[in-house]
PDB file of C-alpha atoms and ligand atoms in Angstrom:
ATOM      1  CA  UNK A   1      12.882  -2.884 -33.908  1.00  0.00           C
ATOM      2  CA  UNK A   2      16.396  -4.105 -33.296  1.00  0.00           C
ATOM      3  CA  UNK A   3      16.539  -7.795 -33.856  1.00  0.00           C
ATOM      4  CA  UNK A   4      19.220  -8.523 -31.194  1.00  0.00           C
ATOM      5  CA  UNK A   5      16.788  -7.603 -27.818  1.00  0.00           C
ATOM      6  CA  UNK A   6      16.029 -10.159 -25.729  1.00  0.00           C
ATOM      7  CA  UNK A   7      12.815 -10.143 -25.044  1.00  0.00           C
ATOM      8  CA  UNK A   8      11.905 -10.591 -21.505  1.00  0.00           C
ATOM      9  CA  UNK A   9       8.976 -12.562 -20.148  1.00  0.00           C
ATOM     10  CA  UNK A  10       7.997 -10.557 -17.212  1.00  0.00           C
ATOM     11  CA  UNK A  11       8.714  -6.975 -16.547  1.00  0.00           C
ATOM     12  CA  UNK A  12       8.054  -4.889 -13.486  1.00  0.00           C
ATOM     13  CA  UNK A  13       7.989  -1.617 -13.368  1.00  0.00           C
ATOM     14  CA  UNK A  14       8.248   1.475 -10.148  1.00  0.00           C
ATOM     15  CA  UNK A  15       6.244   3.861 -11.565  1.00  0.00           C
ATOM     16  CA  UNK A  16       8.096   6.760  -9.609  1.00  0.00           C
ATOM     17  CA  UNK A  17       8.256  10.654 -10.219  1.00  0.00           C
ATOM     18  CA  UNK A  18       4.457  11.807 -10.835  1.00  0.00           C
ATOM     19  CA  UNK A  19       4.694  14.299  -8.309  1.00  0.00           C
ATOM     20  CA  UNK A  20       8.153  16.074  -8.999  1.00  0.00           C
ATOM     21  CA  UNK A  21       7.524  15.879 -12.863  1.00  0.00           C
ATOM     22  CA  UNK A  22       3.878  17.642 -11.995  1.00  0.00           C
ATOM     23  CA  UNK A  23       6.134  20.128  -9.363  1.00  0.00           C
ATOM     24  CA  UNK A  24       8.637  21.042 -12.023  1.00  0.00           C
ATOM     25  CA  UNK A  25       5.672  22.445 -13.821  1.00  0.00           C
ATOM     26  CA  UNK A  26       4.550  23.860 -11.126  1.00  0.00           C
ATOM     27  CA  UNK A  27       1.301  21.654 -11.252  1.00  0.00           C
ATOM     28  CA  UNK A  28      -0.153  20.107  -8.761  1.00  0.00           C
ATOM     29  CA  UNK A  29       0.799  16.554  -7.796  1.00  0.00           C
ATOM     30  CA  UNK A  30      -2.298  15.184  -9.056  1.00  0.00           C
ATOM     31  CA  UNK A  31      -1.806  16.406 -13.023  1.00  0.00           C
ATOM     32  CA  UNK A  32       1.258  14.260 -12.550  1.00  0.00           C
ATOM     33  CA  UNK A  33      -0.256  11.308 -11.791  1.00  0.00           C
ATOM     34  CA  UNK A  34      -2.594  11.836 -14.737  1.00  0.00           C
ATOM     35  CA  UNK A  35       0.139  12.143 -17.206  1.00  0.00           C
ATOM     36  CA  UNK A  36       1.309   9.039 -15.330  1.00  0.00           C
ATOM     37  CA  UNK A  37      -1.662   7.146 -16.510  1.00  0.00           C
ATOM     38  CA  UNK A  38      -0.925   8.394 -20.039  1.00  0.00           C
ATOM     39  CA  UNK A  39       2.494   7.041 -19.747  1.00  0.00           C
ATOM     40  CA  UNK A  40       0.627   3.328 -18.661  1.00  0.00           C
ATOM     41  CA  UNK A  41      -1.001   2.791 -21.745  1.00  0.00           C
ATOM     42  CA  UNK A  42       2.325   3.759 -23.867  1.00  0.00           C
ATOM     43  CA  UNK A  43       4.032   0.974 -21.678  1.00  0.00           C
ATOM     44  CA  UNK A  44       0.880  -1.403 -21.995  1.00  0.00           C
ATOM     45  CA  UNK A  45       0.718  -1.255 -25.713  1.00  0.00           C
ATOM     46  CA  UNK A  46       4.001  -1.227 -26.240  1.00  0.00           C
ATOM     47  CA  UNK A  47       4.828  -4.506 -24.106  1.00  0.00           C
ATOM     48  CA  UNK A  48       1.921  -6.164 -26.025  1.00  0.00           C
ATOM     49  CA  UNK A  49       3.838  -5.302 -29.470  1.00  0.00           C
ATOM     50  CA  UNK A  50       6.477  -7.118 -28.041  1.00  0.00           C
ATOM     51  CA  UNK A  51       5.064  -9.828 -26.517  1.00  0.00           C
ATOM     52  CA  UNK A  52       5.933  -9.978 -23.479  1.00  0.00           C
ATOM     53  CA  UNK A  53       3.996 -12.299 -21.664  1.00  0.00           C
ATOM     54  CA  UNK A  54       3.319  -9.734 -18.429  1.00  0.00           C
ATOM     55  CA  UNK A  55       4.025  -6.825 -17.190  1.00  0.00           C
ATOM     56  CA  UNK A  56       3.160  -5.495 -13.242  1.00  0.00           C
ATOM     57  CA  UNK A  57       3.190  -2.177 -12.460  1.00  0.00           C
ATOM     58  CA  UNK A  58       3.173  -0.749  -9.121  1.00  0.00           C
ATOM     59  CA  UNK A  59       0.194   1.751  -8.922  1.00  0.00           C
ATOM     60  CA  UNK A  60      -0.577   1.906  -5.149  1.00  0.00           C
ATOM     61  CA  UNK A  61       1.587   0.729  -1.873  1.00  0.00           C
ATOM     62  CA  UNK A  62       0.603  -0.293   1.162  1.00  0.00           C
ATOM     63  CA  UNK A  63       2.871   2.482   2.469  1.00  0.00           C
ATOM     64  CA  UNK A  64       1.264   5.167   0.006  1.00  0.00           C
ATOM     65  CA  UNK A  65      -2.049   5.892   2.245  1.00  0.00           C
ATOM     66  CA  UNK A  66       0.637   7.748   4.177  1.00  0.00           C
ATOM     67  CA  UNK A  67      -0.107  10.536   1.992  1.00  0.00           C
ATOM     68  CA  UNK A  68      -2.113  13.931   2.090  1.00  0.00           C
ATOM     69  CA  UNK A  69      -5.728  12.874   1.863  1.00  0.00           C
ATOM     70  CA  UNK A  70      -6.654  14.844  -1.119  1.00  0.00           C
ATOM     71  CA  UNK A  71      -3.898  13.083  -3.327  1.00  0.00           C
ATOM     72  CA  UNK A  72      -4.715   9.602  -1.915  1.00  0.00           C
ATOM     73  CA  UNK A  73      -8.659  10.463  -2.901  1.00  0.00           C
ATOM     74  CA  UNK A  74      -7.319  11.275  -5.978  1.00  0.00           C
ATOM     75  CA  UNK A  75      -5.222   8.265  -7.103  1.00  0.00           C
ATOM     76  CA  UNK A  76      -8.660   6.473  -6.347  1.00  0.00           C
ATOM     77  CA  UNK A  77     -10.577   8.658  -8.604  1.00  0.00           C
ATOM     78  CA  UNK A  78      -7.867   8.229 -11.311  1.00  0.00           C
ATOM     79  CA  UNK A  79      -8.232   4.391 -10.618  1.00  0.00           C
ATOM     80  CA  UNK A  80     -11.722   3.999 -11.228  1.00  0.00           C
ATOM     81  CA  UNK A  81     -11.593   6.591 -14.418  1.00  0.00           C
ATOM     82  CA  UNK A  82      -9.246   4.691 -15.894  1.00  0.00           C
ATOM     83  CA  UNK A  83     -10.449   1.349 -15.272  1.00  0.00           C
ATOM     84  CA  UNK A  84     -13.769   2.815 -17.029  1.00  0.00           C
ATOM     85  CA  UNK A  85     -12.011   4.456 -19.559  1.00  0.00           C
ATOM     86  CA  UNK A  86      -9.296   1.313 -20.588  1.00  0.00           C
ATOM     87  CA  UNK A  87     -11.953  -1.702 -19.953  1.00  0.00           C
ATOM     88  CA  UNK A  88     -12.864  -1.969 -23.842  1.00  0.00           C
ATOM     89  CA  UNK A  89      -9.272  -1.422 -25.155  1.00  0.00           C
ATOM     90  CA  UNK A  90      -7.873  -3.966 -22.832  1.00  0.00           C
ATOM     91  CA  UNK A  91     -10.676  -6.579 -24.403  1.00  0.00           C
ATOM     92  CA  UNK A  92     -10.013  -5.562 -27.955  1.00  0.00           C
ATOM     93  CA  UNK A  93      -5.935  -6.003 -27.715  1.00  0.00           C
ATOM     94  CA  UNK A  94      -6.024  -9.389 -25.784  1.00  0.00           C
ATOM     95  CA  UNK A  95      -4.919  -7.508 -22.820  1.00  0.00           C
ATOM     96  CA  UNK A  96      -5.753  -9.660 -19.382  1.00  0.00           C
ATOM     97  CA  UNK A  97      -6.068  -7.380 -16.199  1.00  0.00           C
ATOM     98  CA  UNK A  98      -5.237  -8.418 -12.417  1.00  0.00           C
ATOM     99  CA  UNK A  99      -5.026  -6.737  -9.966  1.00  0.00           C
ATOM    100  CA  UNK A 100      -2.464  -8.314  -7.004  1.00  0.00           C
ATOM    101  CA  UNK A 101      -2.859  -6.300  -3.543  1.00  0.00           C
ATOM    102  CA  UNK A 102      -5.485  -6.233  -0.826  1.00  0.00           C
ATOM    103  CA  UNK A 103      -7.844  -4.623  -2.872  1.00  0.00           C
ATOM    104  CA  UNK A 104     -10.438  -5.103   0.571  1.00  0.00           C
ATOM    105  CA  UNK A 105      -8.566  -1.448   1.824  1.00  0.00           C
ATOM    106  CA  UNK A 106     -10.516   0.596  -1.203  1.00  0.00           C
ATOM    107  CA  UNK A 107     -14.479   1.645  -1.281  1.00  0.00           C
ATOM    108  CA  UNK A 108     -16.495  -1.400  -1.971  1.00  0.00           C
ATOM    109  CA  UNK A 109     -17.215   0.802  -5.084  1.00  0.00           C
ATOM    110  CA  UNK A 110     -13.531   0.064  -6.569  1.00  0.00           C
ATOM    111  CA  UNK A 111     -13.514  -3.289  -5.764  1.00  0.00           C
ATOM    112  CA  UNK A 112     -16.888  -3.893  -7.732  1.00  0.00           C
ATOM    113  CA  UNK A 113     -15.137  -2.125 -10.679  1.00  0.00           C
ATOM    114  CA  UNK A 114     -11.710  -3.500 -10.312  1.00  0.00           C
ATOM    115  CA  UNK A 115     -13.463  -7.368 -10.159  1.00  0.00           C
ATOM    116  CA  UNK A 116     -15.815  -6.366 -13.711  1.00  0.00           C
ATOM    117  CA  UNK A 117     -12.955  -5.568 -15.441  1.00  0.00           C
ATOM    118  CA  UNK A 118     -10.654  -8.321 -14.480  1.00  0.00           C
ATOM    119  CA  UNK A 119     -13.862 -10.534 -15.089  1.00  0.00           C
ATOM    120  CA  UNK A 120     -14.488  -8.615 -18.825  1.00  0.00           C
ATOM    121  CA  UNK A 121     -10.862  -9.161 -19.431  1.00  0.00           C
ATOM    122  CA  UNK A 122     -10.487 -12.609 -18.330  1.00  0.00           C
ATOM    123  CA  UNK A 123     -10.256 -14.510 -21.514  1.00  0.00           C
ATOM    124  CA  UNK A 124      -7.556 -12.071 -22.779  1.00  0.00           C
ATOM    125  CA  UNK A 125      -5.059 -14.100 -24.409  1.00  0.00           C
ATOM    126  CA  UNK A 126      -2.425 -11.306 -25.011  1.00  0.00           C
ATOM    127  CA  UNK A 127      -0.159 -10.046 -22.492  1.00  0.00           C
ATOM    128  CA  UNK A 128      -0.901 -10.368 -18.543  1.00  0.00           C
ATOM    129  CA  UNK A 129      -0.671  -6.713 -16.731  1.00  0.00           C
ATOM    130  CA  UNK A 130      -0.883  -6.933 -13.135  1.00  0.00           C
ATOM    131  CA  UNK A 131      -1.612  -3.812 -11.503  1.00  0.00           C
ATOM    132  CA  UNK A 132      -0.325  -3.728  -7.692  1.00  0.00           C
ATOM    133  CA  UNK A 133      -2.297  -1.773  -6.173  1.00  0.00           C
ATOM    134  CA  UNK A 134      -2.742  -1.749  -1.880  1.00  0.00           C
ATOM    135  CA  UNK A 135       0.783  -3.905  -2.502  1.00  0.00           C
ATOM    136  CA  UNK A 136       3.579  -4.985  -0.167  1.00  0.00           C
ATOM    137  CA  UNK A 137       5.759  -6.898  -0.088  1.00  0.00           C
ATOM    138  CA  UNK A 138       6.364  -8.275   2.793  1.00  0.00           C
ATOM    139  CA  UNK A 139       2.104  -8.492   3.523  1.00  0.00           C
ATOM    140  CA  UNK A 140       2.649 -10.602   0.138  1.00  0.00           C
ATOM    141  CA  UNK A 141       4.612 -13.433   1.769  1.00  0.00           C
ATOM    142  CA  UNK A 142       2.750 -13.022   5.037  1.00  0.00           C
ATOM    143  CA  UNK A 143      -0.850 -13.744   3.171  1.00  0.00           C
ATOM    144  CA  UNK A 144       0.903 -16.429   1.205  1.00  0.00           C
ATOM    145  CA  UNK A 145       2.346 -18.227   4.726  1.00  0.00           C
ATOM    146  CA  UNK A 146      -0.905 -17.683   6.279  1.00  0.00           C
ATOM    147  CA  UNK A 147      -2.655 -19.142   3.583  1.00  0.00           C
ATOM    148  CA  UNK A 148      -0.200 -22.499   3.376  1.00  0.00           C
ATOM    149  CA  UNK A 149      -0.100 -22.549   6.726  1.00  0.00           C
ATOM    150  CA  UNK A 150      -4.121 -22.575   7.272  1.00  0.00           C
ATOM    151  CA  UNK A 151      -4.277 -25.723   5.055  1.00  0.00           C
ATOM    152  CA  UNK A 152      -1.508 -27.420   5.592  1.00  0.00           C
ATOM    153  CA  UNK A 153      -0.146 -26.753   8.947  1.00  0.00           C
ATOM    154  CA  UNK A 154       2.679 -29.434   8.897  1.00  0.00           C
ATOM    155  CA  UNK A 155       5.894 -27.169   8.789  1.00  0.00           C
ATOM    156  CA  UNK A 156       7.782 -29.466   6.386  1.00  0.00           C
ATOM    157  CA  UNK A 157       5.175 -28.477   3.317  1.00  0.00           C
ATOM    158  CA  UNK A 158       6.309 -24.961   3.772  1.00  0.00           C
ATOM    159  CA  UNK A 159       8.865 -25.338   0.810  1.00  0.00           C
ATOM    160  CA  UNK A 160      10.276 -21.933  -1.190  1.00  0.00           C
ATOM    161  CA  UNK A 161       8.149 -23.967  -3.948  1.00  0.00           C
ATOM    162  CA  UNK A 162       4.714 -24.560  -1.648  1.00  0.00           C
ATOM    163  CA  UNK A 163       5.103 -20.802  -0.750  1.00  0.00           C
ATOM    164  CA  UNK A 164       5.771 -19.514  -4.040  1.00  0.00           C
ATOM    165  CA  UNK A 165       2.415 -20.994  -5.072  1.00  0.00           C
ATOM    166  CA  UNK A 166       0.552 -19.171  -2.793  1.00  0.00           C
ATOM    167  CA  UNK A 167       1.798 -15.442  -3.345  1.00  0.00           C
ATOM    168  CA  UNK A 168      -0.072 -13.334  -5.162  1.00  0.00           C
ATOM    169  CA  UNK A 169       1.894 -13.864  -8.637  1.00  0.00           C
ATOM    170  CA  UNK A 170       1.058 -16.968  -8.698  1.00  0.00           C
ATOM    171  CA  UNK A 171       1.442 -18.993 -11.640  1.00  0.00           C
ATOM    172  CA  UNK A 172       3.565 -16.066 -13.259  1.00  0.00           C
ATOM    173  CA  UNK A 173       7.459 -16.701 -13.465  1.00  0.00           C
ATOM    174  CA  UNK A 174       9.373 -13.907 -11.518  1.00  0.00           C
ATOM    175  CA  UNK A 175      10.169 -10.857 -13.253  1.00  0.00           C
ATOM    176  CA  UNK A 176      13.399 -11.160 -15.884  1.00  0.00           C
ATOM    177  CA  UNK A 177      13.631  -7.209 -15.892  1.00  0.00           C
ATOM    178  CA  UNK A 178      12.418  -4.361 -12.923  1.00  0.00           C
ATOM    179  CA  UNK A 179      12.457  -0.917 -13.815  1.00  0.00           C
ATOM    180  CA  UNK A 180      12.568   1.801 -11.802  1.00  0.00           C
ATOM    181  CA  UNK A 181      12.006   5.354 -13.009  1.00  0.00           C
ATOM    182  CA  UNK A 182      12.524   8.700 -10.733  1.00  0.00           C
ATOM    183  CA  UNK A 183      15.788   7.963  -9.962  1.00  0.00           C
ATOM    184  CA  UNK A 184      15.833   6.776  -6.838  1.00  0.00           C
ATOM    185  CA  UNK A 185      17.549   3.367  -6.373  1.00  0.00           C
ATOM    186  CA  UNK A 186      15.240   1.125  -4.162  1.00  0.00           C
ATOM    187  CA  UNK A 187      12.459  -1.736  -3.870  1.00  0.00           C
ATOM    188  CA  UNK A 188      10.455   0.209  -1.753  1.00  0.00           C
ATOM    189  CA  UNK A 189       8.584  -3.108  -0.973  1.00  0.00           C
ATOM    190  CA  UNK A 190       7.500  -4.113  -3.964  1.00  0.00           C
ATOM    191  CA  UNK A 191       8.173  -7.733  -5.219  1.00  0.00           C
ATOM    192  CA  UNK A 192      10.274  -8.821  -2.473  1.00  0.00           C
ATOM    193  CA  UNK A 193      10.352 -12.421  -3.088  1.00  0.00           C
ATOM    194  CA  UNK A 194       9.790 -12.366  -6.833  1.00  0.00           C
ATOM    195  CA  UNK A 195      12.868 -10.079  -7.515  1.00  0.00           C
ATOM    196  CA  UNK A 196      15.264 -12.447  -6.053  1.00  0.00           C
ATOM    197  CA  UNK A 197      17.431 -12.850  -9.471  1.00  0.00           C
ATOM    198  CA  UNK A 198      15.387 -10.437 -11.654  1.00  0.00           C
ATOM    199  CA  UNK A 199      17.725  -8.113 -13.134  1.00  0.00           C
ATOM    200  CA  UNK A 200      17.489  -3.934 -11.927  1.00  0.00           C
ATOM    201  CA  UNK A 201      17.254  -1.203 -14.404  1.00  0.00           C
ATOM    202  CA  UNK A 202      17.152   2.202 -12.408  1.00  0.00           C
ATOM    203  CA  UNK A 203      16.374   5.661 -15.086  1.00  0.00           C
ATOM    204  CA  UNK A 204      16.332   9.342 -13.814  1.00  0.00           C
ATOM    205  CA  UNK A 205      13.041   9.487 -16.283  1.00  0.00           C
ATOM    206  CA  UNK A 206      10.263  10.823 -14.251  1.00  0.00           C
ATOM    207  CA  UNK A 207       7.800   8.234 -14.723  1.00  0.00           C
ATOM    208  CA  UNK A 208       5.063  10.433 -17.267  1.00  0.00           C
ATOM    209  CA  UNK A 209       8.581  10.977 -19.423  1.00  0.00           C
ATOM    210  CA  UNK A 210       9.266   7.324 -19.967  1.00  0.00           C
ATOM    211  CA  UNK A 211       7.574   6.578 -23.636  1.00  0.00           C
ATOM    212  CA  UNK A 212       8.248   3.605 -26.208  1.00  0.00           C
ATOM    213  CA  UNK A 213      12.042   4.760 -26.638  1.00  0.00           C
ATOM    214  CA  UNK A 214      13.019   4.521 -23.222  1.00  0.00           C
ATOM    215  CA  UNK A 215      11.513   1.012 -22.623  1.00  0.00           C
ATOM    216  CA  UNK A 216      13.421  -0.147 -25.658  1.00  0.00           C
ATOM    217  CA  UNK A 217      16.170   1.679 -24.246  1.00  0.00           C
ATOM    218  CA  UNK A 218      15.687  -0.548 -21.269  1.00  0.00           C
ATOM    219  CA  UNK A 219      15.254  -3.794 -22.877  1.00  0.00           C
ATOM    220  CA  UNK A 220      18.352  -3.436 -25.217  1.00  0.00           C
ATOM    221  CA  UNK A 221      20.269  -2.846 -21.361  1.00  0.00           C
ATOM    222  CA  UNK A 222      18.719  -6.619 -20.095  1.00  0.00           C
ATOM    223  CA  UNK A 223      19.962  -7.663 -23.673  1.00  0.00           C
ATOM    224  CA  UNK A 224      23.136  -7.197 -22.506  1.00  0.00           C
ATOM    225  CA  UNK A 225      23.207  -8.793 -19.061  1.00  0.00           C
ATOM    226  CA  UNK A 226      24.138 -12.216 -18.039  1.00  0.00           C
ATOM    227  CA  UNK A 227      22.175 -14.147 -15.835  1.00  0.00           C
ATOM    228  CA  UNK A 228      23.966 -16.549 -14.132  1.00  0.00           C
ATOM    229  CA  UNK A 229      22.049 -17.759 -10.936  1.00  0.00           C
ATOM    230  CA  UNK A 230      24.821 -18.764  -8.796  1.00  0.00           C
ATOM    231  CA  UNK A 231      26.553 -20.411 -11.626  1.00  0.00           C
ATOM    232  CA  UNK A 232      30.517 -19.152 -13.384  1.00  0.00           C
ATOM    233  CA  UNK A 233      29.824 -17.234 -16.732  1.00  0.00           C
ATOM    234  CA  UNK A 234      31.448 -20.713 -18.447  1.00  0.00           C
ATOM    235  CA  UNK A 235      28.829 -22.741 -17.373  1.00  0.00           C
ATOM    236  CA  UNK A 236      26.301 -20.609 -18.579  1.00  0.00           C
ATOM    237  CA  UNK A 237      27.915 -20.065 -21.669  1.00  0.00           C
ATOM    238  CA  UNK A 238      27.956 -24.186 -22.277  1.00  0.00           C
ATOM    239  CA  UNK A 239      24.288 -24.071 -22.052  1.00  0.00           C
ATOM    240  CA  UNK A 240      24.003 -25.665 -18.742  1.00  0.00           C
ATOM    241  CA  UNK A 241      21.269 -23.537 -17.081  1.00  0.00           C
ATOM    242  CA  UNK A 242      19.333 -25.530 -20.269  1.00  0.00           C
TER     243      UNK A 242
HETATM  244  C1  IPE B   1       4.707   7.483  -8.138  1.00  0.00           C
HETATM  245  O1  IPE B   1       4.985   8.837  -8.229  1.00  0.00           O
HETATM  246  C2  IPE B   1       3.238   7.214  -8.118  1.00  0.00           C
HETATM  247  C3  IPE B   1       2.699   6.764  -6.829  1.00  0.00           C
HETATM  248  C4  IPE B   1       3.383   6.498  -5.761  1.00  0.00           C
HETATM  249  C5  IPE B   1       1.267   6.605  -6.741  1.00  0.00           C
HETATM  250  P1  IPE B   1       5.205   9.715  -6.918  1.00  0.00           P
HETATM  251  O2  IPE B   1       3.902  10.330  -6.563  1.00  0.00           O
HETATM  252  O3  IPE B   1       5.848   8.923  -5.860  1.00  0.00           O
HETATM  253  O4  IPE B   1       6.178  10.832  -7.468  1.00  0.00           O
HETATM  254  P2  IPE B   1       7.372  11.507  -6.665  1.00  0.00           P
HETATM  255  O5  IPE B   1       8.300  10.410  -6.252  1.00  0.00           O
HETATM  256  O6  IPE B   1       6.779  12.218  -5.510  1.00  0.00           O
HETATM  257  O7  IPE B   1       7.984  12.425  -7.678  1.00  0.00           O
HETATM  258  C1  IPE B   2       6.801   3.402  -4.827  1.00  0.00           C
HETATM  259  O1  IPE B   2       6.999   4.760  -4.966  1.00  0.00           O
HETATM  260  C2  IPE B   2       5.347   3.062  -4.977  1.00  0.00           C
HETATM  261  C3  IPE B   2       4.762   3.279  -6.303  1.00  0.00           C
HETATM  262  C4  IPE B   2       5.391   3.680  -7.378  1.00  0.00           C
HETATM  263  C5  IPE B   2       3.360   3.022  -6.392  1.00  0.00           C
HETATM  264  P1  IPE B   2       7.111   5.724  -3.683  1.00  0.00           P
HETATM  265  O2  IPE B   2       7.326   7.087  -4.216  1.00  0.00           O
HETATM  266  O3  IPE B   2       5.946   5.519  -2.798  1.00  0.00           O
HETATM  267  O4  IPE B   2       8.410   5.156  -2.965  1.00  0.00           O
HETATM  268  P2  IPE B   2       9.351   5.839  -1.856  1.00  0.00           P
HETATM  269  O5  IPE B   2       8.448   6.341  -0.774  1.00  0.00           O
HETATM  270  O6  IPE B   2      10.083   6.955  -2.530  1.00  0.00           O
HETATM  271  O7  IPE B   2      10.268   4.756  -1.413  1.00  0.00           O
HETATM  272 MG1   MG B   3       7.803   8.634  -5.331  1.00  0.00          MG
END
């Protein structure tokens, strides 16, 4: 491992390119998504080597259900498989699943499986993975107003700070690195609020391609960044963002 990366706390990752990696092989769509969940547990293990504290990975949007019924049946069957299938490796590597999303939009069947694991895996002490899954964006900072707002309805305790506490990350500081495989160069409503000064890695990978080299690859890209947040590169180089 090269000693000079800069490890970063939180990464966040697009999982994008299933289907055209699956339609270069003239596969269908679906095979690609399995290789994709292959290409999760690379990522997973290899974050926890590193320690990064969490990683979130965008499964499922809110915007996905858009899609031909037989794929969206079968990104629900690949769910539950490989919640079965992962629940006792996540235990025995420290690994702490949650699930951030509005998990009430799958078969009650799902949510029963999604809240065991999370439950089995609750005194994980390793890395955090947060699976997105029924995500947006945007219905993240609605829930979280609506949720302030319901308790406190006085409009001066809506603070960036108040609301911040009420999204579904909370707790978790925003993501230092987001990754987007696939190539294309967008959010596509994923952590809108939380990716406010994260810094954006885009790769051409197709997301079942992207292995343990190409997440270094990444890293050793954020080790090179500056983060200034709002400040001149002097001041940040005197230490005072300390
Ligand atoms: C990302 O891969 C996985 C999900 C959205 C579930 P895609 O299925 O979007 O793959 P492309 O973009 O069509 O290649
Ligand atoms: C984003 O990928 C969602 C996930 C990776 C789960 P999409 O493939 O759905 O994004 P768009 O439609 O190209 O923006
Ligand atoms: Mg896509």
């Amino acid at each position: 491992m090269n000693l000079e990366m800069v490890i970063p706390r939180h990464i966040a990752i697009v999982m994008d390119g299933n289907g055209r990696w699956a339609q270069q092989r003239k596969r269908p769509r679906l095979f690609g998504h399995h290789r994709g969940a292959e290409a999760v547990r690379t990522t997973v293990k290899t974050c926890g080597q590193l320690s990064v504290e969490c990683l979130t990975l965008f499964a499922f949007s809110s915007e996905n259900w858009k899609r031909p019924e037989e794929e969206v049946d079968g990104l629900m069957s690949l769910l539950m498989t490989a919640l079965n299938r992962e629940a006792k490796g996540l235990v025995k590597h420290g690994v702490r699943l949650k699930f951030i999303g509005d998990i009430q939009g799958f078969s009650e069947k799902l949510q029963t499986k999604i809240k065991q694991v999370e439950e089995l895996t609750a005194g994980g002490d390793g890395l955090l993975l947060q699976v997105a899954a029924n995500y947006g964006g945007r219905w993240d900072i609605v829930e979280a107003a609506k949720a302030l707002l319901s308790r406190q309805p006085d409009l001066n305790e809506l603070t960036e700070t108040s609301l911040s506490k009420e999204l579904s990350t909370q707790g978790v500081p925003d993501p230092d690195l987001f990754i987007r495989t696939g190539g294309e160069r967008r959010i596509s409503n994923f952590l809108l609020w939380q990716l406010a000064y994260s810094e954006l890695y885009f790769t051409d990978l197709l997301w079942p391609d992207f292995d343990e080299q190409a997440l270094t690859e990444a890293i050793q890209d954020f080790s090179k960044r500056q983060r200034r947040f709002g400040m001149t590169g002097e001041q940040v180089k005197e230490g005072l963002h300390a």
